[in-house]
Coordinates of C-alpha atoms in Angstrom, one line a residue:
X16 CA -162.4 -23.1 -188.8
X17 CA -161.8 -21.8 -192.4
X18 CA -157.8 -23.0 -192.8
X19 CA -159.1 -26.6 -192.5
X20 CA -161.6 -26.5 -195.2
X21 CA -161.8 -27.4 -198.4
X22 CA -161.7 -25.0 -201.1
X23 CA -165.4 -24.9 -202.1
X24 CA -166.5 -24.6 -198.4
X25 CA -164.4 -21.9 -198.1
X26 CA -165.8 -20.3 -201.4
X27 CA -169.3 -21.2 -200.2
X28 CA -168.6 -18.9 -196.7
X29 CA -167.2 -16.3 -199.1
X30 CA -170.0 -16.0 -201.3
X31 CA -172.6 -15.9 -198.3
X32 CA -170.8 -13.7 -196.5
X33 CA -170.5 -11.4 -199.4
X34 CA -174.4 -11.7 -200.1
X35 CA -175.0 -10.1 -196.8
X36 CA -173.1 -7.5 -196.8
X37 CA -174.4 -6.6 -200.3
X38 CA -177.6 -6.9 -198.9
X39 CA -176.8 -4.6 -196.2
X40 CA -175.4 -1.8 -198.2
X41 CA -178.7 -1.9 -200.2
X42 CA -180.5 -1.8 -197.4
X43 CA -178.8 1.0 -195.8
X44 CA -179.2 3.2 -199.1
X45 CA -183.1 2.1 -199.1
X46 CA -183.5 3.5 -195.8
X47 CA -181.8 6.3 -196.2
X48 CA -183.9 7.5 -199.1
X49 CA -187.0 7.5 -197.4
X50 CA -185.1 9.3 -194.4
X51 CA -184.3 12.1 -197.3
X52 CA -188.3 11.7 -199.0
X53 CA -190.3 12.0 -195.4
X54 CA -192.6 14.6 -195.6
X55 CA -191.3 17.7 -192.9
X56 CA -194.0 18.7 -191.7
X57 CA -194.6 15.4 -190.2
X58 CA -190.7 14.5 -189.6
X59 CA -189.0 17.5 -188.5
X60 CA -185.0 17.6 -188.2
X61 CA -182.5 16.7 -190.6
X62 CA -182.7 12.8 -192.2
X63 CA -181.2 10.2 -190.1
X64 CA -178.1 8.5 -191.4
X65 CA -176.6 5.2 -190.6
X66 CA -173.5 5.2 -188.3
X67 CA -171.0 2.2 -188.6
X68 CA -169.3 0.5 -185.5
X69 CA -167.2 -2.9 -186.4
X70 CA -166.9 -5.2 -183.1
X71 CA -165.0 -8.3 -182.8
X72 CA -165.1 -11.3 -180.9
X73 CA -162.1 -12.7 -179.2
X74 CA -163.4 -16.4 -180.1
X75 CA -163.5 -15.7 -183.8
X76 CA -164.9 -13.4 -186.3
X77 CA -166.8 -10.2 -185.4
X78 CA -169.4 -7.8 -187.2
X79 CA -170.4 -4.2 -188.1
X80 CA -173.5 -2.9 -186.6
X81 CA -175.5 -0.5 -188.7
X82 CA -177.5 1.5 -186.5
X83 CA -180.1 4.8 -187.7
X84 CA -182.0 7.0 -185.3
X85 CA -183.8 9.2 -187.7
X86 CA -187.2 11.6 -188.0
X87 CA -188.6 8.6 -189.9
X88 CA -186.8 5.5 -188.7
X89 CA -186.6 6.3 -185.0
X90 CA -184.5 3.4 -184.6
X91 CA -183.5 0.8 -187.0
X92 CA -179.9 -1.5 -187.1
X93 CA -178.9 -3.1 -190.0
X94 CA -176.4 -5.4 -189.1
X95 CA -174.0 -8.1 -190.7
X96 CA -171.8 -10.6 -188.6
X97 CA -169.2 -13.4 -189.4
X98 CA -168.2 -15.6 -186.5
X99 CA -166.4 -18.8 -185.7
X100 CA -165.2 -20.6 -182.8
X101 CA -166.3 -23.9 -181.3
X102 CA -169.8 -24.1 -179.0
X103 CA -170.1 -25.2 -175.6
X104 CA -171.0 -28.6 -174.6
X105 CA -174.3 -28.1 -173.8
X106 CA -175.5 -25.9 -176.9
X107 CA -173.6 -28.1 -178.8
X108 CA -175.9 -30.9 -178.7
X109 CA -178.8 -28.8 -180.1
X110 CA -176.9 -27.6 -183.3
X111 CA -176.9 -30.7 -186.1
X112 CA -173.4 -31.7 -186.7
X113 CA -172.1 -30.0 -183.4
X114 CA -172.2 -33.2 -181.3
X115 CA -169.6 -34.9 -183.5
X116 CA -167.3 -31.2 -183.8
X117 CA -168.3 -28.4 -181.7
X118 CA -166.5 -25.9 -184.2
X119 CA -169.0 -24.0 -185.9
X120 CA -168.8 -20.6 -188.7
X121 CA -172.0 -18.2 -189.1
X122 CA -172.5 -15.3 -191.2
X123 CA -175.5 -13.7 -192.1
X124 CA -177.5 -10.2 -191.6
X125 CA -180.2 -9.3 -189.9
X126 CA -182.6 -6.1 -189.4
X127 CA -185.1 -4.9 -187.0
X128 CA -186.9 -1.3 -187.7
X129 CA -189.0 0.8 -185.2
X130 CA -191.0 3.5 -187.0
X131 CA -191.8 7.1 -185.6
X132 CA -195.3 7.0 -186.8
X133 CA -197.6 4.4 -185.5
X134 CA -199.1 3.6 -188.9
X135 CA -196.1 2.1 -190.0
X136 CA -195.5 -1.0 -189.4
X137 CA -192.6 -2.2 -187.5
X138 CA -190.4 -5.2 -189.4
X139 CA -187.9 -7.7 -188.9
X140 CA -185.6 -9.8 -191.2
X141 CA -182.6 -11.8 -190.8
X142 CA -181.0 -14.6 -193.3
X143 CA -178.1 -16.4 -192.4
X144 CA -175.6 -19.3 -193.4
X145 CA -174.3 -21.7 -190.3
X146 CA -171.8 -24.1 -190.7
X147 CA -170.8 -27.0 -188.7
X148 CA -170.3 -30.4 -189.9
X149 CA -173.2 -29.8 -191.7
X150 CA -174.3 -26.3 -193.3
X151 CA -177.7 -25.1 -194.0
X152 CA -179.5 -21.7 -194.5
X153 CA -182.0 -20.2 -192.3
X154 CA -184.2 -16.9 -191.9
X155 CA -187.2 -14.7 -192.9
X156 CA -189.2 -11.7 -192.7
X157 CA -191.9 -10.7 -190.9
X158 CA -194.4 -8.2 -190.5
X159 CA -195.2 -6.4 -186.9
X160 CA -197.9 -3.9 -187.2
X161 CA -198.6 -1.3 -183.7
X162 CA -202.2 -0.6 -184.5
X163 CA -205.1 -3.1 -184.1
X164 CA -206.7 -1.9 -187.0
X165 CA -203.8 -3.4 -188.9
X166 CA -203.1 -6.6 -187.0
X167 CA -204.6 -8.9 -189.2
X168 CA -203.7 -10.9 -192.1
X169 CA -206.1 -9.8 -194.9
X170 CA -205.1 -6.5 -193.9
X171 CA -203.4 -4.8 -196.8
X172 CA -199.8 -4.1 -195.8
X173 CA -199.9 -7.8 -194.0
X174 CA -201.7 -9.1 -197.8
X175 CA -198.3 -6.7 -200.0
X176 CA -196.2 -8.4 -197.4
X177 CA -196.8 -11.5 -197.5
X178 CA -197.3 -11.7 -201.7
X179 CA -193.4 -10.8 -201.8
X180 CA -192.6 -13.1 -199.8
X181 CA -194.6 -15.8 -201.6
X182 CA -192.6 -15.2 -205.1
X183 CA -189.8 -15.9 -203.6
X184 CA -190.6 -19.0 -202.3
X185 CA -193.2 -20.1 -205.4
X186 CA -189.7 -19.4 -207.7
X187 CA -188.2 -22.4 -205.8
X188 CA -190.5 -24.6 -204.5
X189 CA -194.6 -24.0 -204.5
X190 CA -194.3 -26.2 -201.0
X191 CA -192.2 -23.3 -199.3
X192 CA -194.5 -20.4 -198.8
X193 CA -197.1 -22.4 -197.4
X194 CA -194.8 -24.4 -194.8
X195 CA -192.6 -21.4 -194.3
X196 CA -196.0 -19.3 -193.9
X197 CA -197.2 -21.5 -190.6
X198 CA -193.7 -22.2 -189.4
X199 CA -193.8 -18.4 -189.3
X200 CA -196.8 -18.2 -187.3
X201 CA -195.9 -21.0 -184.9
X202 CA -192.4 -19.2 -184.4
X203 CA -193.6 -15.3 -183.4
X204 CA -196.1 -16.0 -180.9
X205 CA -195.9 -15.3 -177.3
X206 CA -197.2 -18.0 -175.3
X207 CA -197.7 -15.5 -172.0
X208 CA -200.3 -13.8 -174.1
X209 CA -201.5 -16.5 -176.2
X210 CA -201.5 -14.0 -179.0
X211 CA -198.8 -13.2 -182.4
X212 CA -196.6 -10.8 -182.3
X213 CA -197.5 -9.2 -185.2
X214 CA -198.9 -10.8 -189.1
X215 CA -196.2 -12.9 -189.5
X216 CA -194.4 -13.9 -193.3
X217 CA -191.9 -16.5 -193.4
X218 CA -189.6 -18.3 -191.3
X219 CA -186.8 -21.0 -192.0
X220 CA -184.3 -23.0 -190.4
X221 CA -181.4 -25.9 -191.5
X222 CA -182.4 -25.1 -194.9
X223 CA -180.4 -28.2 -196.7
X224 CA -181.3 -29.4 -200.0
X225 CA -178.4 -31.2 -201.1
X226 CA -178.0 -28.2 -203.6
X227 CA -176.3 -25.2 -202.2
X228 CA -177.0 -22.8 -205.1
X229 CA -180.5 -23.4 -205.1
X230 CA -180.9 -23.2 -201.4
X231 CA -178.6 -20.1 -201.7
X232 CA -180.6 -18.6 -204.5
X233 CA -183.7 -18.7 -202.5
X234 CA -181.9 -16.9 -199.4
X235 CA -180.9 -13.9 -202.0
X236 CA -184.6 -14.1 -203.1
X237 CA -185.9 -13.7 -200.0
X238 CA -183.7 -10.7 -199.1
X239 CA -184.2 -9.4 -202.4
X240 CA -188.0 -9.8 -201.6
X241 CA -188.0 -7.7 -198.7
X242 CA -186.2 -4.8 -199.9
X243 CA -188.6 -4.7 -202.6
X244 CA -191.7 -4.8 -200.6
X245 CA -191.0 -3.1 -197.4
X246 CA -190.0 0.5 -199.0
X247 CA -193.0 0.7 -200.5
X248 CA -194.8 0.0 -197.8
X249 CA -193.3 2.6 -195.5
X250 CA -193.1 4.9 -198.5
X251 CA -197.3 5.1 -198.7
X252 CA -197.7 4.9 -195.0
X253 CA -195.0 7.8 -193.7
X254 CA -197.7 10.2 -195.2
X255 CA -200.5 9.6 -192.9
X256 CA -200.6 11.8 -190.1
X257 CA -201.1 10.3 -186.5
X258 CA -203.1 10.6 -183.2
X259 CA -201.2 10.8 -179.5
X260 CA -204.0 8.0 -179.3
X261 CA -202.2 5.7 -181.8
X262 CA -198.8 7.0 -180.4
X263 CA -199.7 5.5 -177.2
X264 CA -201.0 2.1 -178.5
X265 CA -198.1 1.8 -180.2
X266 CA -196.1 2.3 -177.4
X267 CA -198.5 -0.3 -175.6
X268 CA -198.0 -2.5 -178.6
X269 CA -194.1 -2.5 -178.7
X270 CA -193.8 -4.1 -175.4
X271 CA -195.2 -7.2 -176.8
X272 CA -192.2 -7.4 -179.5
X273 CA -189.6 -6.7 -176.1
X274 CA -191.3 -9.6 -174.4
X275 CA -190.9 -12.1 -177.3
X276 CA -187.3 -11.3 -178.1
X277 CA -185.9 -11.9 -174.3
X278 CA -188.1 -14.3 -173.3
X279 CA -188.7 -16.7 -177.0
X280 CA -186.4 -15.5 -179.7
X281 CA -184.0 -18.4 -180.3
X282 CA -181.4 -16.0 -182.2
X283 CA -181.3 -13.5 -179.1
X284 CA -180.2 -16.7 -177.6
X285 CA -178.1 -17.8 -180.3
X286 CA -175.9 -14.5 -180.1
X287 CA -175.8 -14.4 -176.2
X288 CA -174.5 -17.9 -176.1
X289 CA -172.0 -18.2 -178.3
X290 CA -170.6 -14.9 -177.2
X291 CA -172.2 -12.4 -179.6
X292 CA -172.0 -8.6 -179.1
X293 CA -174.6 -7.9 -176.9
X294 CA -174.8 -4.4 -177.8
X295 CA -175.7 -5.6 -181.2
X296 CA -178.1 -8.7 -180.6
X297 CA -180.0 -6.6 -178.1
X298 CA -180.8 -3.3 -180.9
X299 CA -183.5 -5.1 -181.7
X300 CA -185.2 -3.7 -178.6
X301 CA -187.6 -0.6 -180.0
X302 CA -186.1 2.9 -178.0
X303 CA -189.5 3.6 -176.3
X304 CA -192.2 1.4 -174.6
X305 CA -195.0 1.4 -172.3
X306 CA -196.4 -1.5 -170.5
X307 CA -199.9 0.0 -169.0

């Protein structure tokens, strides 16, 4: 799709694309860190590292996953893709601009992190750029605590959480947080259950201004956002010891956030039908589970 651009939407892929992977590599370093600080008497082993494995798509494009299982982290992926091709007819006419050219470009990165210890909450983030005849922004963060003690939004990870989130949006528009907020909320909540997945934080989609460097600005805030807030967060909870009690709930717990992602989550679907690497799009599943 790129050699039949014009020059600034080629620069505009270039500098999202280039965002991401920044984003990424801080990301991965982060991580890592807290892998290196976890107390050892509670995390046994050697620090986890993240392993790199590129994949490419034979329609276009392709992507490096970023995967971690660590004493900390017992399984987190980090990864960032860049594809392009053209979208079947049927998809097409769900994706604005697709109905008049089916040829579409996407980059963007996204995260999911499963957490040894029960007390820390599990997370989620993705931010992405989508191009078709149109171009917009889209993503978020969220917040998925295992404990019920925790599961609630004046809770005080969910309240940290969710004040990040909010300074990125009140540094753009003092509308977003609050529509971002619900839309969020609406999004991450499994209908067979009638309950959220977790506390939610912000959620956004065909994010179009008219001004791409403010609308890009406000993805880098976001991103920026969560690696700021979400450290910390582990970093005060890794400390706290745990009960086989709250291992188990936890377990319980996690197969709410399975149940959501292959049954609801539109960019599970997203990946699977425009010929993602399923290997990738379906890391997000955490590597133990119980349903009772």
């Amino acid at each position: 799709m790129t050699e039949t651009l014009p020059a600034i939407l080629q620069d505009r892929q270039a500098q999202a694309r280039a965002w991401f992977e920044l984003l990424r590599d801080k990301i991965h370093a982060a991580f890592e860190a807290l892998e290196d600080d976890a107390p050892t008497d509670l995390y046994p082993g050697e620090p986890g590292r993240f392993t790199r494995k590129p994949w490419s798509r034979e329609e276009g494009g392709g992507g490096v996953m970023g995967m971690m299982h660590g004493r900390l982290f017992e399984k987190v992926g980090v990864h960032v893709s860049t594809v392009h091709g053209e979208f079947g007819p049927d998809f097409a006419k769900t994706v604005p601009g697709a109905d008049v050219d089916p040829r579409f470009y996407a980059t963007g990165v996204s995260l999911i992190a499963h957490l040894r210890n029960p007390r820390v909450p599990a997370v989620h983030m993705n931010t992405r750029f989508l191009m078709t005849t149109k171009g917009w922004f889209g993503g978020g963060a969220d917040l998925t605590p295992l404990l019920a003690y925790q599961r609630h939004q004046d809770a005080p990870d969910a309240v940290r959480f969710h004040a990040a989130l909010q300074g990125a949006c009140d540094a753009h528009d003092p509308a977003y947080f609050p529509k971002f907020k619900a839309w969020c909320d609406e999004y991450f909540f499994l209908p067979n259950r009638q309950e959220p997945r977790g506390t939610g934080g912000i959620f956004y989609d065909r994010l179009d201004s008219g001004d791409f460097e403010n609308d890009f600005a406000f993805t880098r805030d976001v991103g920026s956002a969560f690696l700021d807030v979400y450290p910390q967060i582990v970093r005060e909870r890794m400390v706290e010891p745990w009960t086989e009690a709250e291992r188990d709930e936890q377990l319980i717990q996690r197969g709410r956030y399975v149940e959501f992602n292959l049954l609801y989550d539109r960019g599970t679907l997203f990946g699977l039908k425009t010929g993602g690497n399923v290997e990738s799009i379906l890391s997000s599943l955490p590597p133990v589970v119980k349903w009772p």
